[in-house]
Coordinates of C-alpha atoms in Angstrom, one line a residue:
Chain O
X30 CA 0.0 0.0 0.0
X31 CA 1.5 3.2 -1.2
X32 CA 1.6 6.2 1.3
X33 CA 0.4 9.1 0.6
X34 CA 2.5 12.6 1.3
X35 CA 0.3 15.8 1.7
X36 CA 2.7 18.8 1.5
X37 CA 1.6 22.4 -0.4
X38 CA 2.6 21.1 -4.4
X39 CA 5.6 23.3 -6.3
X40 CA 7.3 23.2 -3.3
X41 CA 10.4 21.1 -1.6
X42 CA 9.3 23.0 2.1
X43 CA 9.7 20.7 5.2
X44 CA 8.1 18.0 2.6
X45 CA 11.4 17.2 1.2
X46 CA 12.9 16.0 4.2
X47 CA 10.0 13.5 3.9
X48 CA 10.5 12.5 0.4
X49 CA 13.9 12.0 0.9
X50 CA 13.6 8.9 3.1
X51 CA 10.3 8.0 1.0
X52 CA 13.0 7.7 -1.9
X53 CA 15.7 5.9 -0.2
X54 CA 13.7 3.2 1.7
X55 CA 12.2 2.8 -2.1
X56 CA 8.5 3.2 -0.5
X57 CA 5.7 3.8 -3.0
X58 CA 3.7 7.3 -2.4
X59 CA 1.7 9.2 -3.5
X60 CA 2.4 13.2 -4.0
X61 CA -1.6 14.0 -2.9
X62 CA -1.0 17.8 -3.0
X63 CA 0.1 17.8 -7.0
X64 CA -2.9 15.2 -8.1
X65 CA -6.0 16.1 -9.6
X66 CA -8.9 17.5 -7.7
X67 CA -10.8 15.2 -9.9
X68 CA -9.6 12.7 -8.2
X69 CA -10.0 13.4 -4.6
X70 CA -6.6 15.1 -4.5
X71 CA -4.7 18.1 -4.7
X72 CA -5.0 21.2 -2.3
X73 CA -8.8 20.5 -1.3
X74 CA -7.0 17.0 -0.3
X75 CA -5.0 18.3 2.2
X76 CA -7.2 21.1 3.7
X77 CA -9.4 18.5 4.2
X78 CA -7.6 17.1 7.0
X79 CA -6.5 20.5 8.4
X80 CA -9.8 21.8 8.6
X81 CA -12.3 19.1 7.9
X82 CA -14.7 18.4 11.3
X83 CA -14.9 15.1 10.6
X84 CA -11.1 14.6 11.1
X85 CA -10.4 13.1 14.4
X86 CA -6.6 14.1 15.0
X87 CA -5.8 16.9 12.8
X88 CA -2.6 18.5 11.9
X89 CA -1.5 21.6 12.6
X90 CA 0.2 22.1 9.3
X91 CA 1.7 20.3 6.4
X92 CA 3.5 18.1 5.6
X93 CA 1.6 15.0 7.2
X94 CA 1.3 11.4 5.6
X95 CA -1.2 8.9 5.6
X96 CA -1.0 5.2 6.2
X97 CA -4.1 3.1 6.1
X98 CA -6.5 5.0 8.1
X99 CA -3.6 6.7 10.4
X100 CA -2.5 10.5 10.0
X101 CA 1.0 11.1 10.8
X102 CA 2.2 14.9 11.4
X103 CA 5.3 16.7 12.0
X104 CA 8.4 16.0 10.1
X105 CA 10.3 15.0 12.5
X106 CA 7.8 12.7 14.1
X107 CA 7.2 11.3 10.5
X108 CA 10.8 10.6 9.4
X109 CA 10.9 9.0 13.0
X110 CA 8.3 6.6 12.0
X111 CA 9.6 6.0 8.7
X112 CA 12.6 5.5 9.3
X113 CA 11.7 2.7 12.1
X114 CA 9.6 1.2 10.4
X115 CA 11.4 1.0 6.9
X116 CA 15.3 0.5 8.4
X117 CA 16.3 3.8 8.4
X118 CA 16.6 4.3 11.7
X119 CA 19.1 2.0 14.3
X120 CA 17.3 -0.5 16.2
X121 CA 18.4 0.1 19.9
X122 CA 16.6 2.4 22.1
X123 CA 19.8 4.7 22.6
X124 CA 20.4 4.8 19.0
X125 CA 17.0 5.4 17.8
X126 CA 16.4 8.4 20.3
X127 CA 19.9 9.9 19.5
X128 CA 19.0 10.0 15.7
X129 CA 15.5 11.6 16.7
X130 CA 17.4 14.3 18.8
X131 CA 19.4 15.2 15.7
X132 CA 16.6 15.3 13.8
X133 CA 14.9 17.9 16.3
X134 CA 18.0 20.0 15.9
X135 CA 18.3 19.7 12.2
X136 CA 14.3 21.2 12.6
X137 CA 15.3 24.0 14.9
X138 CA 18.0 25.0 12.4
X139 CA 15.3 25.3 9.6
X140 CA 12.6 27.2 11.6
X141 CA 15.6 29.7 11.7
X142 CA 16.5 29.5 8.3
X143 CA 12.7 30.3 7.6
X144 CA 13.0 32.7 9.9
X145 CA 15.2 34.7 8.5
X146 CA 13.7 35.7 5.7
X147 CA 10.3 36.1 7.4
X148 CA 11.1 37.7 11.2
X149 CA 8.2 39.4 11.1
X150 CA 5.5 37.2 10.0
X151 CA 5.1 34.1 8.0
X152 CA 1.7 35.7 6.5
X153 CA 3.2 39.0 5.0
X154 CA 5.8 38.9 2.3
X155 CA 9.3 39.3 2.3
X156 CA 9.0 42.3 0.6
X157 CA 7.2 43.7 3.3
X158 CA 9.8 43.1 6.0
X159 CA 13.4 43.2 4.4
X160 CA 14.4 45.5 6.8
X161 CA 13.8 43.0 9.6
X162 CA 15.0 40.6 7.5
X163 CA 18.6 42.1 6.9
X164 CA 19.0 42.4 10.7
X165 CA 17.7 38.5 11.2
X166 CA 19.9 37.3 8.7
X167 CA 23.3 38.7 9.7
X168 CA 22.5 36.7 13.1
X169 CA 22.0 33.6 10.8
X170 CA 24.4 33.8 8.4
X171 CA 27.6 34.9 10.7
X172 CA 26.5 32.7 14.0
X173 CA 23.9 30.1 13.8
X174 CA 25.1 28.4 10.2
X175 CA 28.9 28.2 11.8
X176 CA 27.3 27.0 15.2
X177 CA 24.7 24.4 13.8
X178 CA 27.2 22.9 11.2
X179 CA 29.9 22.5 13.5
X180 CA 27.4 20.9 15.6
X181 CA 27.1 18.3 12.9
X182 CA 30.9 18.5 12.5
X183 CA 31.2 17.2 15.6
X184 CA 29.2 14.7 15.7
X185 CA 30.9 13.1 12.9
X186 CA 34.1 13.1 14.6
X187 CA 33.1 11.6 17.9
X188 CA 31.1 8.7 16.5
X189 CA 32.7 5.9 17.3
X190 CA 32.0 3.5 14.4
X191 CA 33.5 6.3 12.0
X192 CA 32.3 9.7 10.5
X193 CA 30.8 8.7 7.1
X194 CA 27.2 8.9 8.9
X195 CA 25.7 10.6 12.3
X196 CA 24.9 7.7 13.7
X197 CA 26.9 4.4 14.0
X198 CA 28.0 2.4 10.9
X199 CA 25.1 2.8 8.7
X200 CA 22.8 5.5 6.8
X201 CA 20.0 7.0 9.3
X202 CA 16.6 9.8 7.8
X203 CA 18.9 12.4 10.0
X204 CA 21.8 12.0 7.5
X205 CA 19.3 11.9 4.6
X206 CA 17.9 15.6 6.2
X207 CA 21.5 17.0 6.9
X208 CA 22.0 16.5 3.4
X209 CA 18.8 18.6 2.8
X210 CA 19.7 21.3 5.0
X211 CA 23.2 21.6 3.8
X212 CA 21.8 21.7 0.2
X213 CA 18.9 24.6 1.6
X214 CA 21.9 26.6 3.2
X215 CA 23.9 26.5 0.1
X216 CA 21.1 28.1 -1.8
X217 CA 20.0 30.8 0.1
X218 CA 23.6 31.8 1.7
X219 CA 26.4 30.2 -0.6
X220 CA 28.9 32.7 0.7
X221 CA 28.2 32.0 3.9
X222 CA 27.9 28.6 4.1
X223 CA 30.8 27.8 1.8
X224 CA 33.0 29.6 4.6
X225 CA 31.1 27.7 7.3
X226 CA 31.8 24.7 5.5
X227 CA 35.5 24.9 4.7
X228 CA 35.7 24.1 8.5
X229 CA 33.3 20.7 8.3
X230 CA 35.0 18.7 6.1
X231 CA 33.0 15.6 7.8
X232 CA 29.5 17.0 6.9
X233 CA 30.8 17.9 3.1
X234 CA 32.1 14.0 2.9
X235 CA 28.7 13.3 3.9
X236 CA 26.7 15.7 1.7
X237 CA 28.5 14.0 -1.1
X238 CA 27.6 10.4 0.1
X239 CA 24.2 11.4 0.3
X240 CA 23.8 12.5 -2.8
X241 CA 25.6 9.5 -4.5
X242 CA 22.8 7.2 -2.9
X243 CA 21.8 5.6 -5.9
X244 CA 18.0 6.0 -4.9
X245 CA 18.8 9.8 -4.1
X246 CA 20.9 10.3 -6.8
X247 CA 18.2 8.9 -9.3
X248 CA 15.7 11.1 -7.2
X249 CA 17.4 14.2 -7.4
X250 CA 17.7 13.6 -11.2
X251 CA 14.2 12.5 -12.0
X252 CA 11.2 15.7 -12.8
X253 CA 10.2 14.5 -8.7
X254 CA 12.9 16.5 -7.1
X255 CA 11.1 20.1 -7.1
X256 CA 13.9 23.1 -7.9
X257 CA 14.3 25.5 -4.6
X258 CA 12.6 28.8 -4.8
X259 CA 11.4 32.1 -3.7
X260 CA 7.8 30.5 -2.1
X261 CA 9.9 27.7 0.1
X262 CA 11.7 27.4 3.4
X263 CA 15.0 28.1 1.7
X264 CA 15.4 31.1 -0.1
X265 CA 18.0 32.8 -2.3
X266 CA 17.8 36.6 -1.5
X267 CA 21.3 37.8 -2.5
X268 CA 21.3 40.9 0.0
X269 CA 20.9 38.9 2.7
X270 CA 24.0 37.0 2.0
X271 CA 27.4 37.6 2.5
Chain I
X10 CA 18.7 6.7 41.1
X11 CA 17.7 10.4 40.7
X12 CA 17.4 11.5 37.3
X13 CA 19.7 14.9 36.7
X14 CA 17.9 17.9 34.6
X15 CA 20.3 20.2 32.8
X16 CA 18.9 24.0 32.8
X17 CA 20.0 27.3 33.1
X18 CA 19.9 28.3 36.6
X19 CA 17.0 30.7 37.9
X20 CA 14.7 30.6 34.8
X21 CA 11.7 28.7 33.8
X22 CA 12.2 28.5 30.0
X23 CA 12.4 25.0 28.2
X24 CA 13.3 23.4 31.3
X25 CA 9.6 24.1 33.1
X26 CA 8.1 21.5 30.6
X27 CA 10.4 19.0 31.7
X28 CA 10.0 19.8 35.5
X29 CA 5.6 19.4 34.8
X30 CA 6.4 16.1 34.1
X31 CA 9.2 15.2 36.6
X32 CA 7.0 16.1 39.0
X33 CA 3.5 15.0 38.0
X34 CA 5.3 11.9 37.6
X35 CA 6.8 11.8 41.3
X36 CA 10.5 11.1 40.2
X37 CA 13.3 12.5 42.2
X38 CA 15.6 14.7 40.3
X39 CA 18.3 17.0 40.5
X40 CA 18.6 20.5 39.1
X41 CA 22.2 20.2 38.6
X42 CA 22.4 23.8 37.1
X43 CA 21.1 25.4 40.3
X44 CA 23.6 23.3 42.0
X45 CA 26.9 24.4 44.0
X46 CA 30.2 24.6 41.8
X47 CA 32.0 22.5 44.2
X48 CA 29.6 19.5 44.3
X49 CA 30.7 19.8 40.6
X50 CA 27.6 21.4 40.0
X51 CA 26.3 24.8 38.5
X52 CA 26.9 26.4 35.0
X53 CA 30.0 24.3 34.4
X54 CA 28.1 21.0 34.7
X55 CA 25.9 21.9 31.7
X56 CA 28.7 23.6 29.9
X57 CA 30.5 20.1 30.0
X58 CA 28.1 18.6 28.3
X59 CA 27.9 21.1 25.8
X60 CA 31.2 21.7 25.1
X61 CA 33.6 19.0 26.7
X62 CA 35.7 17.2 24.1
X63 CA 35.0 13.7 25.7
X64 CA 31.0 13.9 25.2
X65 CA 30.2 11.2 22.4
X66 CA 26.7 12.5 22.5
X67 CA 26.7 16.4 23.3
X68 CA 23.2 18.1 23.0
X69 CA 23.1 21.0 21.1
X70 CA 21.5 23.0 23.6
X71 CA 19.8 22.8 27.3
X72 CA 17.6 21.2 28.7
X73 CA 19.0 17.6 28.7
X74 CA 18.7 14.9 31.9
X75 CA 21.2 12.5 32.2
X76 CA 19.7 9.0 33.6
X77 CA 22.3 6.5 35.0
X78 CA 25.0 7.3 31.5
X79 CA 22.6 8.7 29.2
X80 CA 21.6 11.8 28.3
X81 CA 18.9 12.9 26.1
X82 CA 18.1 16.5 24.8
X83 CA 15.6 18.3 22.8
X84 CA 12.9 19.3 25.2
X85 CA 9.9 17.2 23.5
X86 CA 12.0 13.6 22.8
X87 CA 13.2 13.7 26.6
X88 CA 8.9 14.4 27.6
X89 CA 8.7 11.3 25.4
X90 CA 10.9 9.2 26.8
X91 CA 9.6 10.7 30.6
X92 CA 6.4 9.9 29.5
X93 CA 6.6 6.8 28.0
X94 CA 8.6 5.4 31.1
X95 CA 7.1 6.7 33.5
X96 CA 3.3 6.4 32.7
X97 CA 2.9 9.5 31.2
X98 CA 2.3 8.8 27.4
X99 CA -0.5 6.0 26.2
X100 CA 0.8 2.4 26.1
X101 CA -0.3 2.1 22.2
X102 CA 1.5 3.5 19.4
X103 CA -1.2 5.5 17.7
X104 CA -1.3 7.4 21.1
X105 CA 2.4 7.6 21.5
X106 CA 2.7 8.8 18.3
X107 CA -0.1 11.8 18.3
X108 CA 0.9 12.9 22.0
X109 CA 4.4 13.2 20.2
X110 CA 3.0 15.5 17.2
X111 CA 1.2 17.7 19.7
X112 CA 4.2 18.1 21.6
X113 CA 6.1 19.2 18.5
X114 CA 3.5 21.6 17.8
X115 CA 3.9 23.2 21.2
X116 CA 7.2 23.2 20.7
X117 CA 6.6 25.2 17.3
X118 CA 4.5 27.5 19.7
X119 CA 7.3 27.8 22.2
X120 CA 9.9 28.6 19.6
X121 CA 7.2 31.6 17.7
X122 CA 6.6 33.2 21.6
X123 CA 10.2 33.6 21.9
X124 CA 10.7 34.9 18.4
X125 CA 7.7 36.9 19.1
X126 CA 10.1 39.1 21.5
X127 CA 13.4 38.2 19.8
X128 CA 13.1 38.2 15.9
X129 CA 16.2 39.6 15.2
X130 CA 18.9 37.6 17.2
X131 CA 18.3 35.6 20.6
X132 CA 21.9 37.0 21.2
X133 CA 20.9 40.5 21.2
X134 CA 19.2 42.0 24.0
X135 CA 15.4 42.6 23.7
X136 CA 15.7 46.4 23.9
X137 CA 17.9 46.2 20.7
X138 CA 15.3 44.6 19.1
X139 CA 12.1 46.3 20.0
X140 CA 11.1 48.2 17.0
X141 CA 11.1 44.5 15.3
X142 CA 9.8 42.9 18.1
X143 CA 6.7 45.3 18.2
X144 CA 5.9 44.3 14.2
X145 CA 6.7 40.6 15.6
X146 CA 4.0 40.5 18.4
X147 CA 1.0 42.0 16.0
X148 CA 1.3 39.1 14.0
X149 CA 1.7 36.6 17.2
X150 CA -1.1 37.4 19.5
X151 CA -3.7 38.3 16.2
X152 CA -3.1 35.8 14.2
X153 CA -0.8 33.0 16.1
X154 CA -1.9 32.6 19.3
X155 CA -5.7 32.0 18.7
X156 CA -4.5 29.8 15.5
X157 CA -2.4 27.5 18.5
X158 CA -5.3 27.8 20.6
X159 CA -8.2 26.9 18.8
X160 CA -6.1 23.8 17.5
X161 CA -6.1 22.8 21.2
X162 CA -9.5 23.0 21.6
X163 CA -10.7 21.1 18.4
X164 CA -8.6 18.3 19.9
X165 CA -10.2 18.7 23.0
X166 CA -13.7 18.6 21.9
X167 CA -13.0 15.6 19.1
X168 CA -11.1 13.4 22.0
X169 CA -13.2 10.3 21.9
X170 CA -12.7 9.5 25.2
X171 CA -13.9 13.1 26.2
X172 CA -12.6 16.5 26.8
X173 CA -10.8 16.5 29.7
X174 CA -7.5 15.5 28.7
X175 CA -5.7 15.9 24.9
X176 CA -5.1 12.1 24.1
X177 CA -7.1 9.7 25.3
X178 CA -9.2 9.3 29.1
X179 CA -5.8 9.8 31.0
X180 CA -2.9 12.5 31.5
X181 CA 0.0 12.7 29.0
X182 CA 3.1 14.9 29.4
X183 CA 1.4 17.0 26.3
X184 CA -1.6 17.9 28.9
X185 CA 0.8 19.4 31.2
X186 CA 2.8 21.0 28.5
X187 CA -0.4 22.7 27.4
X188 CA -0.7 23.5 31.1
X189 CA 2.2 25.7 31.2
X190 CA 1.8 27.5 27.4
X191 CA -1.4 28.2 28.6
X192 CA 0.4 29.9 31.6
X193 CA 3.0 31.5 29.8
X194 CA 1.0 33.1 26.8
X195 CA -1.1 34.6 29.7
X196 CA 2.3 36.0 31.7
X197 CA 3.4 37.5 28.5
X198 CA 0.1 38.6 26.5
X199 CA -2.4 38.5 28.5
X200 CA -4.6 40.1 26.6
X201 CA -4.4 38.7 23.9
X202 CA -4.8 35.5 25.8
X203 CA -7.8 36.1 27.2
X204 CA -9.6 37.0 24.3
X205 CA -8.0 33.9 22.8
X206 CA -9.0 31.4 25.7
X207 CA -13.0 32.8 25.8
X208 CA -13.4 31.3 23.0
X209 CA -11.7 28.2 23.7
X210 CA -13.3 26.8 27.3
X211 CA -12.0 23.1 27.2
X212 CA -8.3 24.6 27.1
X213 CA -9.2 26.8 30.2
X214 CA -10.6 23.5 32.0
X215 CA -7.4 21.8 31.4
X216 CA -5.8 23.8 32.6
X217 CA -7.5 24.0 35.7
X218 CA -7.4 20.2 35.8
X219 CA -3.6 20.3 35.9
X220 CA -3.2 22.8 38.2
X221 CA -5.3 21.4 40.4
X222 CA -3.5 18.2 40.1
X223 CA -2.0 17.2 43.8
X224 CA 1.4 16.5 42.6
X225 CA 1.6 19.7 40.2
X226 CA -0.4 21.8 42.9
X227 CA 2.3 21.3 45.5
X228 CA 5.0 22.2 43.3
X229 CA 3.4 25.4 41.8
X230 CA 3.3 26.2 45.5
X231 CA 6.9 25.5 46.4
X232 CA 10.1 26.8 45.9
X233 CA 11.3 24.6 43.3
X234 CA 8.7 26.7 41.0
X235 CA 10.8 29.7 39.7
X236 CA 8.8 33.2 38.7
X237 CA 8.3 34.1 35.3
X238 CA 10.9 36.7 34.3
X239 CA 12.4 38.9 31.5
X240 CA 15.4 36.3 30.8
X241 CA 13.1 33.6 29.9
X242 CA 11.1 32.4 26.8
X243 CA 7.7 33.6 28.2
X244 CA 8.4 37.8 28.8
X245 CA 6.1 40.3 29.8
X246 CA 6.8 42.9 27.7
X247 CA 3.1 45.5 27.9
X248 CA 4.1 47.2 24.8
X249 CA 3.8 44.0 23.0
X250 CA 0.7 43.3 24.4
X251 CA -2.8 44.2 22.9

């Protein structure tokens, strides 16, 4: 039974996180924001269980999936499920809540990559608060990138069974997401994050890796992987980079 | 064997949500932050875990307990694992699951009050950032905090088992971390909270519920309960307020 992924269609958002460990665990699923409304789908699809009274447990916001008859919000909460359930995530206890706690971080550092575009308000353009948003993203750029990548830096180093992935010997959803963030920060502040990078050589080996996946490389290559832009979580806006 | 929480001495913040459960869950801990220096206690504990080059594991940030040689960050997976061991989450993994996704979204909530008084750096002081703070707070308690609110309440009212509690016909750690957004929306907007909560009367009997609860009733009565102040998340700034 494919699953179905409701996330806002055109955009990779928090949704790609998701699809990223959709395409390497080589689940079926079904993009239900970019289908027909004709077919039950598309935006009405997903408002549907936002605002529908019917809906028992509700999100609060996309992306969610669906399984069956079960509703599964919050990225970070979905990836964990995914990636238990479809071996991409270790199998002890300490393991599995160590990748999760990544995964929470890797979250924090994109509500403040959103952030910094939109200080003010997620509901008014960026357009209508680039002053704010100059002030936000000289705080991003010159101490959380450095402070969250070095994070991941070291992490790397101190894992015991080698730095080719966060966690232990094998491939976890948070290695498949710090790939996604790196790539996110690398659009919307390449200067930045080049310098920030020059000092983690461990999460560039890792980018890489991810990326040579052969499920992620086909992925990224395939009319799927949506291009980054202006209406996402990761943003180029050159005068906020530096 | 006590279990030892990691916080910044002297302020509610993240920390509070993990103290709701400690307590309401009767386990003996340690607040090794407020602790003395030379019971190698205090600042330096936490900083050790942050920064000392033997951590395998650091967390990125406080809070983080530490249970027999194990510590766990990210304020909402260490509720989870409180929870889950210590009869605080539902035994089956639909309920595990959704208690999780509503404590990630009052983590999002938690992370958009701060910002609400902060959205230019957290490393900047607030009165350097009031102009963009009082653009901020518009948006927060006029479009945000009802939003969070009325989710709440929806969940309430479509709870199978009844209103009284979010998940299920018992208490979960996500009841008392409503509990103490609930009590933190109304230190810093109260206000807007007000008009907010009339309109949303099973959140308001929660909250009553759990601060009536014996266990959390003692507590908000003791010493170990810190005051609200200006160097937490939750800040009482009236200018913001409306």
């Amino acid at each position: 039974m494919a699953i179905e992924l409701f996330y806002w269609p055109g955009l990779q958002g928090r949704g790609e996180f998701v699809r990223l460990a959709l395409e390497e665990a080589g689940i079926e699923y079904i993009e239900v924001g970019a289908g027909a409304e004709s077919e039950g789908r598309g935006v009405p699809a997903i408002t549907h269980w936002l605002d529908g009274e019917d809906v028992q447990r509700p999100p609060f916001a996309p992306p969610f999936i669906k399984v069956g008859d079960r509703v599964i919000g919050q990225t970070a909460l979905i990836l964990m499920w995914i990636g238990e359930h479809y071996g991409l995530a270790p199998k002890d206890e300490p393991g599995r809540l160590w990748t999760h706690q990544i995964q929470l971080t890797i979250a924090d550092a994109v509500v403040e990559a959103h952030e910094s575009h939109h200080p003010v308000s997620a509901g008014l353009y960026y357009e209508d608060q680039r002053a704010e948003a100059q002030r936000r993203a000289i705080d991003f750029r010159e101490q959380r990138i450095p402070k969250f990548l070095r994070w991941f830096e070291t992490l790397l180093a101190r894992n015991p069974a080698g730095p080719e992935w966060l966690v232990g010997d094998a491939l976890t959803y948070a290695d498949l997401s710090l790939f996604q963030l790196v790539e996110g920060l690398s659009y919307s502040y390449p200067k930045a994050t080049a310098r920030a990078l020059a000092e983690c050589p461990k999460v560039v080996a890792l980018h890489a890796h991810v990326g040579n996946r052969p499920r992620i490389r086909a992925y990224l290559h395939s009319g799927r992987r949506i291009a980054f832009s202006e209406g996402g979580i990761f943003r180029s806006y050159p005068e906020l980079d530096a």
